[in-house]
mmCIF file of C-alpha atoms in Angstrom:
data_model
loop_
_atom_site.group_PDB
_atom_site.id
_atom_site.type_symbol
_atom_site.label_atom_id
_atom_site.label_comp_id
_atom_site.label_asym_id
_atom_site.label_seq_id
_atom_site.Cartn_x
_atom_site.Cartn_y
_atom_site.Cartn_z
ATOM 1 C CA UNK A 2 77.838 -123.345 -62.010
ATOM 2 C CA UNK A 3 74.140 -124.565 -60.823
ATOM 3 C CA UNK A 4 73.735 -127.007 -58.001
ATOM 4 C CA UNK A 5 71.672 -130.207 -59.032
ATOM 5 C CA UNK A 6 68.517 -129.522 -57.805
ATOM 6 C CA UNK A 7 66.642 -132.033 -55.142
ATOM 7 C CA UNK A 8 63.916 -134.621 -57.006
ATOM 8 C CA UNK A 9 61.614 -136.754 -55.967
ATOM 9 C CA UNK A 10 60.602 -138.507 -59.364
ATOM 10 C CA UNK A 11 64.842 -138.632 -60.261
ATOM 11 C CA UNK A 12 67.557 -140.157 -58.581
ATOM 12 C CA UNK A 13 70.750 -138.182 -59.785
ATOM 13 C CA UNK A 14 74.559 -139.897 -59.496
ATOM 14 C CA UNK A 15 77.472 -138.082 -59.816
ATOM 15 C CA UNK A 16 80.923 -139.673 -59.998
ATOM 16 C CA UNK A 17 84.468 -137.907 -61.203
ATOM 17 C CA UNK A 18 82.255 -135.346 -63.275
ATOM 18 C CA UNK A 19 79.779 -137.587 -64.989
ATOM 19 C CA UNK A 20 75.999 -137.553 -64.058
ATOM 20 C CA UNK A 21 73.826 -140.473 -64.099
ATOM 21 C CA UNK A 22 70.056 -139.557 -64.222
ATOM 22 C CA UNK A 23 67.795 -142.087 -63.111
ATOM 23 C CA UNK A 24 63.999 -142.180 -63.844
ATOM 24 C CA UNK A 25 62.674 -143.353 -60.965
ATOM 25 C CA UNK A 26 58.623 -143.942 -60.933
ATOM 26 C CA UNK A 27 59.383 -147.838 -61.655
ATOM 27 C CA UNK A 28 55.849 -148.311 -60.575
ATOM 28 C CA UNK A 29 54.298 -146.568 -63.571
ATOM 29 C CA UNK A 30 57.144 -147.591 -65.648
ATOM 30 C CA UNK A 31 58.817 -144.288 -65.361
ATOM 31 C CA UNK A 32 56.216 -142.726 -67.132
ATOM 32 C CA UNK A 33 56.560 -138.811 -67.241
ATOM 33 C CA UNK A 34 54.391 -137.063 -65.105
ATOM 34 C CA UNK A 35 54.670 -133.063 -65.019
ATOM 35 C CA UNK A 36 56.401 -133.769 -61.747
ATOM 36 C CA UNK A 37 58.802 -135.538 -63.658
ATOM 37 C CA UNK A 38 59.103 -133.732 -66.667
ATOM 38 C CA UNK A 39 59.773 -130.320 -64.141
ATOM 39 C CA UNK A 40 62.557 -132.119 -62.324
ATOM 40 C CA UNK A 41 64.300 -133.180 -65.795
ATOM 41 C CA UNK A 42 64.104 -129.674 -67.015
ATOM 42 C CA UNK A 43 65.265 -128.476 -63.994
ATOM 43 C CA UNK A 44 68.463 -130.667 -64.102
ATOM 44 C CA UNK A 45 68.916 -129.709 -67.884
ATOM 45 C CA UNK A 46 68.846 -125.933 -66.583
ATOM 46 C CA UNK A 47 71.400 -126.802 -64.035
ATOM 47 C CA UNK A 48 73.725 -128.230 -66.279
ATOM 48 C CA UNK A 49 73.344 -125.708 -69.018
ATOM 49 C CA UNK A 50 76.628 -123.665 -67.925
ATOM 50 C CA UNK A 51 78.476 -126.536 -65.995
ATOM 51 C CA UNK A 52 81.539 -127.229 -67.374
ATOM 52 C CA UNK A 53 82.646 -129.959 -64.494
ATOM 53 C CA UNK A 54 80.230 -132.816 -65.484
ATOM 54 C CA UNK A 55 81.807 -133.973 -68.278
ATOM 55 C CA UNK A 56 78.612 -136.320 -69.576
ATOM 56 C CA UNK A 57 75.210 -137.298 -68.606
ATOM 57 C CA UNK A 58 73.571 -141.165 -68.799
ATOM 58 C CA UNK A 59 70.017 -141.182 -68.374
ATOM 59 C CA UNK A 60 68.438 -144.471 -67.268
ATOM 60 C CA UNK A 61 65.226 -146.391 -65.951
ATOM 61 C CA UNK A 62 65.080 -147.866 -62.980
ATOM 62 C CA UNK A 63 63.146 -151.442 -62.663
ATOM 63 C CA UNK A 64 64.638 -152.302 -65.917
ATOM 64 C CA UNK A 65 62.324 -149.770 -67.685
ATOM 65 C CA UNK A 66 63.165 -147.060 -69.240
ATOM 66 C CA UNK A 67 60.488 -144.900 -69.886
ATOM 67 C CA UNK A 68 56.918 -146.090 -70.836
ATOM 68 C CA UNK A 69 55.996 -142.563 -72.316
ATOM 69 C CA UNK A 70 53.812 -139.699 -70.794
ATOM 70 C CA UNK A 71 51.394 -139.731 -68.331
ATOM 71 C CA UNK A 72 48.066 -141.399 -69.512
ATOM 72 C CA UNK A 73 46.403 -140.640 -66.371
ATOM 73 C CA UNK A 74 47.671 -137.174 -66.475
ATOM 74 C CA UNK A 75 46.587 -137.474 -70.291
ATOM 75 C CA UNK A 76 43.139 -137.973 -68.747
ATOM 76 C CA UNK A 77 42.650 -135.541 -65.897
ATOM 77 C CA UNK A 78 43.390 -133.132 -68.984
ATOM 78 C CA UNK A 79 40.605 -134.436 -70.987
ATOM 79 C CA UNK A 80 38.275 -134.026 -68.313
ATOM 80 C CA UNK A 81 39.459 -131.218 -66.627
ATOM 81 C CA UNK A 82 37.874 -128.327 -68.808
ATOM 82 C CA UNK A 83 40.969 -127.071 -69.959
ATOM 83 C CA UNK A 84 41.031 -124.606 -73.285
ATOM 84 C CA UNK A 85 43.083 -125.249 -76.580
ATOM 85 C CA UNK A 86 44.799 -122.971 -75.430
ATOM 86 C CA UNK A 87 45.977 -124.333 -72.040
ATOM 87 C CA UNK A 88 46.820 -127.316 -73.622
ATOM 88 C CA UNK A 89 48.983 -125.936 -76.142
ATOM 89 C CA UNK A 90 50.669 -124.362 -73.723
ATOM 90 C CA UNK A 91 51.251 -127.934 -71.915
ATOM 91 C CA UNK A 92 52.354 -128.992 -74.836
ATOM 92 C CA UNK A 93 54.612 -126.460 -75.393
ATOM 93 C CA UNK A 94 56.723 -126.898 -72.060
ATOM 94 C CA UNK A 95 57.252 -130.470 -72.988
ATOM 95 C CA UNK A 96 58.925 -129.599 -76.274
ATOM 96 C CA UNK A 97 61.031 -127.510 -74.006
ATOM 97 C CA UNK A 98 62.215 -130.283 -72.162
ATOM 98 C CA UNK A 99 63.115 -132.310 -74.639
ATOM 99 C CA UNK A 100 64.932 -129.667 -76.734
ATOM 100 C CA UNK A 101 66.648 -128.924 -73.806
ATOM 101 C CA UNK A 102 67.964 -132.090 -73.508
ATOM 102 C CA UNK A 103 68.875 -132.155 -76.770
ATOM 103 C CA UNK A 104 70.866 -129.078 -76.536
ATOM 104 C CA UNK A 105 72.418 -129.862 -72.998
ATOM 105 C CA UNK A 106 76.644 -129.268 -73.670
ATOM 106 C CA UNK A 107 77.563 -132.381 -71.982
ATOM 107 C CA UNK A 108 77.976 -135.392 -73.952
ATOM 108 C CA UNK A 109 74.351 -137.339 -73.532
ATOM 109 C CA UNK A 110 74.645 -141.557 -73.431
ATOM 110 C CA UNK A 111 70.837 -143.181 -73.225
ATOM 111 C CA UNK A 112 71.089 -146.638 -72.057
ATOM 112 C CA UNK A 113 67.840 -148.460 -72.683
ATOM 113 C CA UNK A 114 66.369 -151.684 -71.548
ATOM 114 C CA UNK A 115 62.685 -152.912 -70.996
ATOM 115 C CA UNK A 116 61.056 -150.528 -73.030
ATOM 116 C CA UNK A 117 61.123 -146.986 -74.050
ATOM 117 C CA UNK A 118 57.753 -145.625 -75.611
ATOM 118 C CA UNK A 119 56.252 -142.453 -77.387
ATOM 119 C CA UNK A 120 57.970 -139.718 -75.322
ATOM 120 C CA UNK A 121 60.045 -142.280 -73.633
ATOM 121 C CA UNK A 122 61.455 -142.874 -77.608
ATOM 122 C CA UNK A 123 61.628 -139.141 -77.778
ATOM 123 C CA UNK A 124 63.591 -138.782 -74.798
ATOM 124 C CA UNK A 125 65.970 -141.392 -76.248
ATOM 125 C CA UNK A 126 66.202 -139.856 -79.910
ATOM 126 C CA UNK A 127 67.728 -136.454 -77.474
ATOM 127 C CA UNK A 128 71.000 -138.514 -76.428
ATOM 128 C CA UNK A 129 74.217 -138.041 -78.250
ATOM 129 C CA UNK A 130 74.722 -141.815 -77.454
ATOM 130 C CA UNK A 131 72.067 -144.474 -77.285
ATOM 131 C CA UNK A 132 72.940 -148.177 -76.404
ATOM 132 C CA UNK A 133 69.827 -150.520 -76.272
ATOM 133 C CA UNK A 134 69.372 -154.094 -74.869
ATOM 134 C CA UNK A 135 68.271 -156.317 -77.390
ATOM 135 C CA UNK A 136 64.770 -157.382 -76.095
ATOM 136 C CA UNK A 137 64.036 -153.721 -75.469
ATOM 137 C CA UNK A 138 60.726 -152.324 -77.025
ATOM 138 C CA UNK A 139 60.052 -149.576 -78.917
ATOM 139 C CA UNK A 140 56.857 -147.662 -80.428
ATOM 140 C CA UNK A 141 55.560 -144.427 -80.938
ATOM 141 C CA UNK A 142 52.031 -144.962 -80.009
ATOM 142 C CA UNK A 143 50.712 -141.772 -79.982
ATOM 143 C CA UNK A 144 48.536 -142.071 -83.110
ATOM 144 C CA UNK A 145 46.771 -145.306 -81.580
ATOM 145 C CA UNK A 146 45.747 -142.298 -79.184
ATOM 146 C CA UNK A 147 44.328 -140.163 -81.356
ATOM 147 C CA UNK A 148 47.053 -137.497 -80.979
ATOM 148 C CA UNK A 149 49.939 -136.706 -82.955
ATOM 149 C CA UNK A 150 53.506 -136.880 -81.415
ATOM 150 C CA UNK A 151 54.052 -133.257 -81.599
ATOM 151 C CA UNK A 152 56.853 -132.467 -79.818
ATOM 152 C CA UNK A 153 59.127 -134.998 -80.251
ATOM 153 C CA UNK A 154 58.548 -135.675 -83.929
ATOM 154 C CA UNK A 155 61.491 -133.187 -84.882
ATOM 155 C CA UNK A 156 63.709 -135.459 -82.436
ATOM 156 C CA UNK A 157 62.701 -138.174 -84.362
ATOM 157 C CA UNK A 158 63.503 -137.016 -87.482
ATOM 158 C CA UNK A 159 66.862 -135.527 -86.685
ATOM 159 C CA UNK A 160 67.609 -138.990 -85.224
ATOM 160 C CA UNK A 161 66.519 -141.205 -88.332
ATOM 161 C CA UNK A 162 65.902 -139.147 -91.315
ATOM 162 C CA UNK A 163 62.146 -138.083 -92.671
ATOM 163 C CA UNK A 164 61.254 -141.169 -94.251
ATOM 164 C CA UNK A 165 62.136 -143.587 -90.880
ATOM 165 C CA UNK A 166 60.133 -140.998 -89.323
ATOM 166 C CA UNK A 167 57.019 -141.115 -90.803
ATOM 167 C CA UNK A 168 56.822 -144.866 -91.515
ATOM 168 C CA UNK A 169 57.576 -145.404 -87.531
ATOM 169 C CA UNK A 170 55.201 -142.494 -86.390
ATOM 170 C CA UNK A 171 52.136 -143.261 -89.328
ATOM 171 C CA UNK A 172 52.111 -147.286 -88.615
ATOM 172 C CA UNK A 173 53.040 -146.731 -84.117
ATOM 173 C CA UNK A 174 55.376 -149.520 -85.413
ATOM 174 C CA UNK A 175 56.481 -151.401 -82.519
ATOM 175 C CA UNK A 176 60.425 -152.943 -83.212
ATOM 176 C CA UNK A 177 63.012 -154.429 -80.865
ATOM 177 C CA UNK A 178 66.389 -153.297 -80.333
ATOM 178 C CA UNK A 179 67.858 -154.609 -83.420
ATOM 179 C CA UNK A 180 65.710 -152.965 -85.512
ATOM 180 C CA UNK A 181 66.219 -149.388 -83.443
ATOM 181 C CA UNK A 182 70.017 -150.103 -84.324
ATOM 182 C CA UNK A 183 69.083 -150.932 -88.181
ATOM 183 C CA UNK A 184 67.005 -147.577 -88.267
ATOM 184 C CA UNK A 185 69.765 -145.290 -86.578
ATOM 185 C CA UNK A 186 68.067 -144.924 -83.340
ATOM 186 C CA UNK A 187 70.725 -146.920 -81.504
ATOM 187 C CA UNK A 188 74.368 -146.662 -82.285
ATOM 188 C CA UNK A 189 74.691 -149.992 -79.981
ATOM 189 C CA UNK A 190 72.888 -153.220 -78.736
ATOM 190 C CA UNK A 191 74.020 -155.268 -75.811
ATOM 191 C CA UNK A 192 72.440 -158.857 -74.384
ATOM 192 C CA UNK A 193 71.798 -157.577 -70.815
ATOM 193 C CA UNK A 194 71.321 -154.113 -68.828
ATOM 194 C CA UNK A 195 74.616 -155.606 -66.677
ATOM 195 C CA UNK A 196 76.678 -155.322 -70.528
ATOM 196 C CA UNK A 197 76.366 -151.435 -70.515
ATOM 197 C CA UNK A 198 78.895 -151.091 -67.616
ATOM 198 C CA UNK A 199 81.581 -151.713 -69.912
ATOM 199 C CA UNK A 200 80.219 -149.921 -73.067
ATOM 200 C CA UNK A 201 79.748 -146.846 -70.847
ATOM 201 C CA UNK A 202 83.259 -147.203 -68.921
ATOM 202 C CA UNK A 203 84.538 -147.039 -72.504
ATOM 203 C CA UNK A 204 82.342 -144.163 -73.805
ATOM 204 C CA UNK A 205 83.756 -142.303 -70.445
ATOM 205 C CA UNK A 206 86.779 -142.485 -71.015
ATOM 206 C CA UNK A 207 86.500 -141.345 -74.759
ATOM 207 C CA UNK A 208 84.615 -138.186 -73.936
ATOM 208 C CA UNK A 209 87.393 -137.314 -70.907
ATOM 209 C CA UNK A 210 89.714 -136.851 -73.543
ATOM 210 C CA UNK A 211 87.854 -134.042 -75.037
ATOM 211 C CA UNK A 212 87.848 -130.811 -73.680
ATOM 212 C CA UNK A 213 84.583 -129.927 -72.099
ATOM 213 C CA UNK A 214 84.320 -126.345 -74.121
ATOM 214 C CA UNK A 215 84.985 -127.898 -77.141
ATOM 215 C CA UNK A 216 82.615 -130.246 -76.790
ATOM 216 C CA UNK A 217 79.893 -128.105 -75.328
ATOM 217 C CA UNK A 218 80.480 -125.546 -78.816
ATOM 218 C CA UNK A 219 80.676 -128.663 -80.931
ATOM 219 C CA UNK A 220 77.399 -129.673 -80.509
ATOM 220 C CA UNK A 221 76.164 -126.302 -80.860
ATOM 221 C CA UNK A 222 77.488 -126.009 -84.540
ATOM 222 C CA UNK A 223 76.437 -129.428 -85.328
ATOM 223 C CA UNK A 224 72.557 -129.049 -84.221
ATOM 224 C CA UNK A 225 72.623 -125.042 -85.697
ATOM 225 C CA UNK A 226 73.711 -126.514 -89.397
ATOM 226 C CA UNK A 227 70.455 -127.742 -90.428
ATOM 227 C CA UNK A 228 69.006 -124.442 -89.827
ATOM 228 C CA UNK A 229 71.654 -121.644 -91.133
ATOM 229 C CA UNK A 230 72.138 -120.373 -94.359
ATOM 230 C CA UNK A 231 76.255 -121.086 -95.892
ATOM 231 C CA UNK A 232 77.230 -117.833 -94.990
ATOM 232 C CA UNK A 233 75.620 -118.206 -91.496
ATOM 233 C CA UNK A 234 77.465 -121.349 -90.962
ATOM 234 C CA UNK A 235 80.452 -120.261 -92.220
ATOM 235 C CA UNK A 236 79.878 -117.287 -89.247
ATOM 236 C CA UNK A 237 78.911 -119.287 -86.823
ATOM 237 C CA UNK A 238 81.988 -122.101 -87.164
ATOM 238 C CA UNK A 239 84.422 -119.136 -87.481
ATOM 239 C CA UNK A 240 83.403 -117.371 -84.301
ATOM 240 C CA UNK A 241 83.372 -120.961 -82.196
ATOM 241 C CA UNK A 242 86.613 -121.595 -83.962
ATOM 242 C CA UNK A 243 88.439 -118.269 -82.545
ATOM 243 C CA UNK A 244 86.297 -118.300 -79.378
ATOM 244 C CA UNK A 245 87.662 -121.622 -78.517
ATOM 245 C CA UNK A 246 91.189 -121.572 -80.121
ATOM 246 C CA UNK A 247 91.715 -118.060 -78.051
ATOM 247 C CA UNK A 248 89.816 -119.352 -74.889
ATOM 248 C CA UNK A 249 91.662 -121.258 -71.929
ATOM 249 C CA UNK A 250 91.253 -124.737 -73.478
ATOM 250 C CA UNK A 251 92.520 -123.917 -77.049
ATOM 251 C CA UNK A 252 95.598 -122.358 -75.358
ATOM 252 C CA UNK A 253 96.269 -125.709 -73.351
ATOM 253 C CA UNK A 254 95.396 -127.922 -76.147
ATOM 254 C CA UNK A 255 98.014 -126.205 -78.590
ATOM 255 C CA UNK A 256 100.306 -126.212 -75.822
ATOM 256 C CA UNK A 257 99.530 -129.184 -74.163
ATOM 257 C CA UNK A 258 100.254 -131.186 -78.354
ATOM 258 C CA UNK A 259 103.494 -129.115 -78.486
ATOM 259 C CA UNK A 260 105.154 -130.119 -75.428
ATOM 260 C CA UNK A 261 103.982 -133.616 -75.558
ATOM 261 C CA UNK A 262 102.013 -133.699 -72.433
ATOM 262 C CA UNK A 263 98.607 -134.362 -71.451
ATOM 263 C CA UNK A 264 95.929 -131.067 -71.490
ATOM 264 C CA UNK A 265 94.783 -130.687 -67.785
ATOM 265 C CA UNK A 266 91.159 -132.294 -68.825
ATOM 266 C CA UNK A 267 92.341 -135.410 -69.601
ATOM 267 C CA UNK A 268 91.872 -137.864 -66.183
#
């Protein structure tokens, strides 16, 4: 198990196995600098392999969530000389993050008030779990940019289907929180930031009654089934079936069912 690593741009929470991930910039609107964006991915490499924090929320503070990348990091790259090639390879390590993320084996809750824009949206369309206040804002402005948005479009269309995707990413539609419900980016919307205490108390306690393994190999199968072949698929769920029936947890899960008892990962 990785420690947590120290941030400057993130304040990280952990209570009874559950991280809480705060963007903090709330002076830029938590937009993601590369300082930023190296201290996420450096929390999503900590937790790759942890098995004792249970879930991760990610959060703005200053009732933001996250306004997007850094335009004025945007602009030093414009007029810094760099080649194609450097860019690309900027570029590139951002699409890391967020498939990180994406992949991390925790269960993932995004709650998201104020706004969350372009990568901010991306960021969101990572979470297992996305609960929105209703005034919140939404766009993917990139285009209004004159760049595309590159990295995040796949998260975007695993979130809301290809034809969501493209109207929301070709128009930089801008909707509020009940529309991000009615186009399956949010599974929830809430009056205030103060409603998601209860939402996420109840999420918690859902997600403690799964065993962390199982979990963690769950959403494995689920984002690799887009991408195998049937016989792959019927591979790949075999060998997380017997990995994780044979492992420690399927053992106490059988056992735990047969003598009527609680498995030890329920608290």
């Amino acid at each position: 198990m990785s420690a947590l690593p120290q941030t400057e741009t993130l304040l990280l929470e952990q209570e009874d196995g559950w991280l809480t991930v705060w963007l903090n910039r709330p002076e830029a609107r938590n937009a993601l600098s590369n300082e930023m964006a190296e201290e996420l991915h450096a929390v999503a490499r900590s937790l790759a392999y942890n098995r004792d924090i249970r879930g991760v929320t990610f959060r703005g503070k200053g009732g933001t969530f996250c306004a997007g990348g850094d335009l004025k990091g945007f602009r030093a790259i414009t007029e810094g000389g760099q080649s194609q090639a450097d860019v690309a390879a900027f570029s590139r390590r951002a699409g890391e993050l967020f498939h990180a993320i994406n992949e991390l084996p925790q269960v993932t809750v995004m709650l998201v008030e104020g706004a969350a824009m372009a990568g901010g949206l991306g960021l969101v369309c990572a979470g297992d779990f996305v609960a929105v206040t209703a005034d919140a804002k939404f766009a993917l402005t990139e285009t209004m940019l004159g760049i595309p948005p590159a990295q995040i479009a796949p998260l975007i269309v695993q979130r809301i289907g290809l034809a969501r995707a493209r109207r929301i990413m070709l128009t930089a539609a801008r909707f509020g929180g009940n529309e991000a419900l009615a186009l399956g980016i949010a599974d929830a919307v809430v009056s205030t930031g103060e409603d998601f205490a209860a939402l996420e108390a109840g999420l918690r306690k859902s997600v403690r009654l799964c065993a962390p393994g199982a979990n963690a190999a769950t959403k494995q199968l689920v984002l690799a089934a887009p991408h195998l072949t049937r016989d792959e698929m019927l591979d790949r769920a075999a060998e997380g079936f017997a990995s994780c029936l044979l492992g420690e947890e399927g053992r106490e899960g059988v056992a735990s069912f047969l003598e009527k008892r609680k498995p030890r990962w329920a608290v």
